[in-house]
Structures are given as structure tokens and as C-alpha cells.
mmCIF file of C-alpha atoms in Angstrom:
data_model
loop_
_atom_site.group_PDB
_atom_site.id
_atom_site.type_symbol
_atom_site.label_atom_id
_atom_site.label_comp_id
_atom_site.label_asym_id
_atom_site.label_seq_id
_atom_site.Cartn_x
_atom_site.Cartn_y
_atom_site.Cartn_z
ATOM 1 C CA MET A 334 -48.825 28.816 -8.969
ATOM 2 C CA SER A 335 -45.215 27.951 -9.814
ATOM 3 C CA GLU A 336 -42.384 28.597 -7.569
ATOM 4 C CA GLN A 337 -40.090 30.243 -10.160
ATOM 5 C CA PHE A 338 -40.123 31.596 -13.661
ATOM 6 C CA ASP A 339 -37.309 30.119 -16.003
ATOM 7 C CA ASN A 340 -35.694 31.375 -19.111
ATOM 8 C CA VAL A 341 -36.794 35.052 -18.536
ATOM 9 C CA SER A 342 -35.450 38.452 -18.643
ATOM 10 C CA VAL A 343 -35.804 41.045 -15.816
ATOM 11 C CA ILE A 344 -35.931 44.717 -16.344
ATOM 12 C CA LYS A 345 -33.432 46.115 -13.833
ATOM 13 C CA LYS A 346 -35.213 49.580 -13.295
ATOM 14 C CA ALA A 347 -37.933 49.216 -10.588
ATOM 15 C CA ASN A 348 -41.489 50.385 -11.136
ATOM 16 C CA VAL A 349 -42.153 52.631 -8.151
ATOM 17 C CA TYR A 350 -45.787 53.763 -7.521
ATOM 18 C CA PHE A 351 -47.719 55.560 -4.799
ATOM 19 C CA ASP A 352 -44.531 57.173 -3.293
ATOM 20 C CA GLY A 353 -42.861 53.723 -2.767
ATOM 21 C CA LYS A 354 -45.859 52.011 -1.386
ATOM 22 C CA CYS A 355 -45.728 49.640 -4.514
ATOM 23 C CA VAL A 356 -42.507 48.481 -6.024
ATOM 24 C CA SER A 357 -42.161 45.885 -8.687
ATOM 25 C CA HIS A 358 -39.901 44.723 -11.633
ATOM 26 C CA THR A 359 -41.029 43.679 -15.077
ATOM 27 C CA VAL A 360 -40.303 40.191 -16.164
ATOM 28 C CA VAL A 361 -40.493 39.345 -19.757
ATOM 29 C CA MET A 362 -41.084 35.711 -20.598
ATOM 30 C CA ALA A 363 -39.542 33.641 -23.310
ATOM 31 C CA ASP A 364 -42.637 34.107 -25.491
ATOM 32 C CA GLY A 365 -42.522 38.015 -25.024
ATOM 33 C CA SER A 366 -45.363 38.238 -22.558
ATOM 34 C CA LYS A 367 -44.780 40.294 -19.447
ATOM 35 C CA LYS A 368 -45.528 40.073 -15.773
ATOM 36 C CA SER A 369 -44.629 42.099 -12.706
ATOM 37 C CA VAL A 370 -43.244 40.832 -9.557
ATOM 38 C CA GLY A 371 -43.338 43.197 -6.461
ATOM 39 C CA VAL A 372 -44.668 44.068 -3.173
ATOM 40 C CA ILE A 373 -47.316 46.459 -1.824
ATOM 41 C CA PHE A 374 -46.708 47.929 1.610
ATOM 42 C CA PRO A 375 -49.695 48.450 3.985
ATOM 43 C CA SER A 376 -51.688 51.272 2.440
ATOM 44 C CA ASN A 377 -55.008 52.220 0.734
ATOM 45 C CA LEU A 378 -54.617 52.520 -3.068
ATOM 46 C CA VAL A 379 -56.511 52.594 -6.385
ATOM 47 C CA PHE A 380 -54.995 50.742 -9.328
ATOM 48 C CA ASN A 381 -56.038 51.378 -12.975
ATOM 49 C CA THR A 382 -55.713 48.657 -15.518
ATOM 50 C CA GLY A 383 -55.245 48.785 -19.244
ATOM 51 C CA ALA A 384 -55.039 44.899 -19.903
ATOM 52 C CA PRO A 385 -56.890 42.328 -17.977
ATOM 53 C CA GLU A 386 -54.857 41.154 -14.849
ATOM 54 C CA ILE A 387 -54.563 38.200 -12.561
ATOM 55 C CA MET A 388 -52.981 39.167 -9.262
ATOM 56 C CA GLU A 389 -51.303 36.091 -7.800
ATOM 57 C CA LEU A 390 -50.513 36.558 -4.082
ATOM 58 C CA ASN A 391 -47.454 34.802 -2.728
ATOM 59 C CA ALA A 392 -47.790 36.213 0.827
ATOM 60 C CA GLY A 393 -49.719 38.894 2.810
ATOM 61 C CA LYS A 394 -53.287 39.900 3.162
ATOM 62 C CA CYS A 395 -55.580 42.410 1.407
ATOM 63 C CA ARG A 396 -59.147 43.486 0.725
ATOM 64 C CA ILE A 397 -60.086 44.510 -2.793
ATOM 65 C CA ARG A 398 -63.081 46.058 -4.433
ATOM 66 C CA LEU A 399 -63.452 46.026 -8.185
ATOM 67 C CA GLN A 400 -64.680 48.998 -10.048
ATOM 68 C CA GLY A 401 -68.606 49.072 -10.118
ATOM 69 C CA GLU A 402 -68.830 46.602 -7.148
ATOM 70 C CA ASP A 403 -70.023 47.505 -3.707
ATOM 71 C CA ASP A 404 -68.645 44.553 -1.718
ATOM 72 C CA TRP A 405 -64.971 44.007 -0.539
ATOM 73 C CA LYS A 406 -63.408 40.667 -0.761
ATOM 74 C CA GLU A 407 -60.491 39.489 1.305
ATOM 75 C CA TYR A 408 -57.447 37.551 -0.236
ATOM 76 C CA GLU A 409 -54.171 36.269 1.133
ATOM 77 C CA GLY A 410 -51.123 34.437 0.127
ATOM 78 C CA GLY A 411 -51.916 31.434 -2.095
ATOM 79 C CA GLN A 412 -54.956 32.953 -3.597
ATOM 80 C CA GLN A 413 -55.563 35.009 -6.737
ATOM 81 C CA PHE A 414 -58.119 37.523 -8.035
ATOM 82 C CA SER A 415 -58.867 38.773 -11.655
ATOM 83 C CA VAL A 416 -59.350 42.461 -12.824
ATOM 84 C CA PRO A 417 -60.938 43.326 -16.145
ATOM 85 C CA GLY A 418 -58.917 45.472 -18.566
ATOM 86 C CA ASN A 419 -59.713 49.130 -18.814
ATOM 87 C CA SER A 420 -61.009 49.069 -15.191
ATOM 88 C CA SER A 421 -59.668 49.795 -11.783
ATOM 89 C CA PHE A 422 -59.673 48.234 -8.311
ATOM 90 C CA ASP A 423 -59.342 49.627 -4.718
ATOM 91 C CA ILE A 424 -57.035 47.772 -2.433
ATOM 92 C CA VAL A 425 -56.302 47.830 1.167
ATOM 93 C CA THR A 426 -53.209 46.015 2.135
ATOM 94 C CA LEU A 427 -53.544 44.688 5.540
ATOM 95 C CA GLU A 428 -50.146 42.817 5.569
ATOM 96 C CA MET A 429 -47.292 43.508 3.196
ATOM 97 C CA LEU A 430 -48.326 41.896 -0.060
ATOM 98 C CA ASP A 431 -45.860 39.920 -2.147
ATOM 99 C CA TYR A 432 -47.512 39.446 -5.615
ATOM 100 C CA VAL A 433 -46.994 38.483 -9.194
ATOM 101 C CA CYS A 434 -49.247 40.365 -11.654
ATOM 102 C CA HIS A 435 -50.061 38.299 -14.980
ATOM 103 C CA PHE A 436 -51.038 40.485 -17.889
ATOM 104 C CA GLY A 437 -53.543 39.752 -20.613
#
């Protein structure tokens, strides 16, 4: 996990979801690929995915359950988890989550 992204563009308009419980900004990499960088405040949410995602956690703590699974798994800053495309995951944010979402 890198400390920073170099040579990128940032979309100024914030992506605000779930009445402000999740706020992110889109980062466009030099090769045109996109990531989002944001925070999820303590909450219980369901996210739907189009493309596969890797959620890299910079700080915080959460429990997630992937679509079709019964078990919850706990993650914290310094860890990551993968979510298949055209899927969803339940997330319980136990501490404010600072994250980077890598698409594709």
C-alpha cells in the first residue's frame, strides 16, 4: 500500500452516499484508471458493485459480509478485502473508515 498517488487528477465534486455516511472523491490515474478515496462514518450499509473492487483500509475498523456468504469478517487499517463485480457487501463500520477503493 503506497502512501500517495502521483501524477493524478482529482474530481472536485464529492461523491456523497447514504445521507453523508460515506463521502469520497474520484481519483483518475495517469493511465486513465479510477480509484475513490474517502471515509465511511460509523453505520450499517450495503454497497453494490459493478466492477470488481479492492477496498484498502488506511485506518478504522469494520465488519463485512460478501453477498451470498453467511460469515462476517473483521478488517482494520492496514488490511484490504476484495469484492467481486456485479455483487454487493454489507458493512458495519465500527470506527470511522479511511479507505481507497481500487476498481477493476
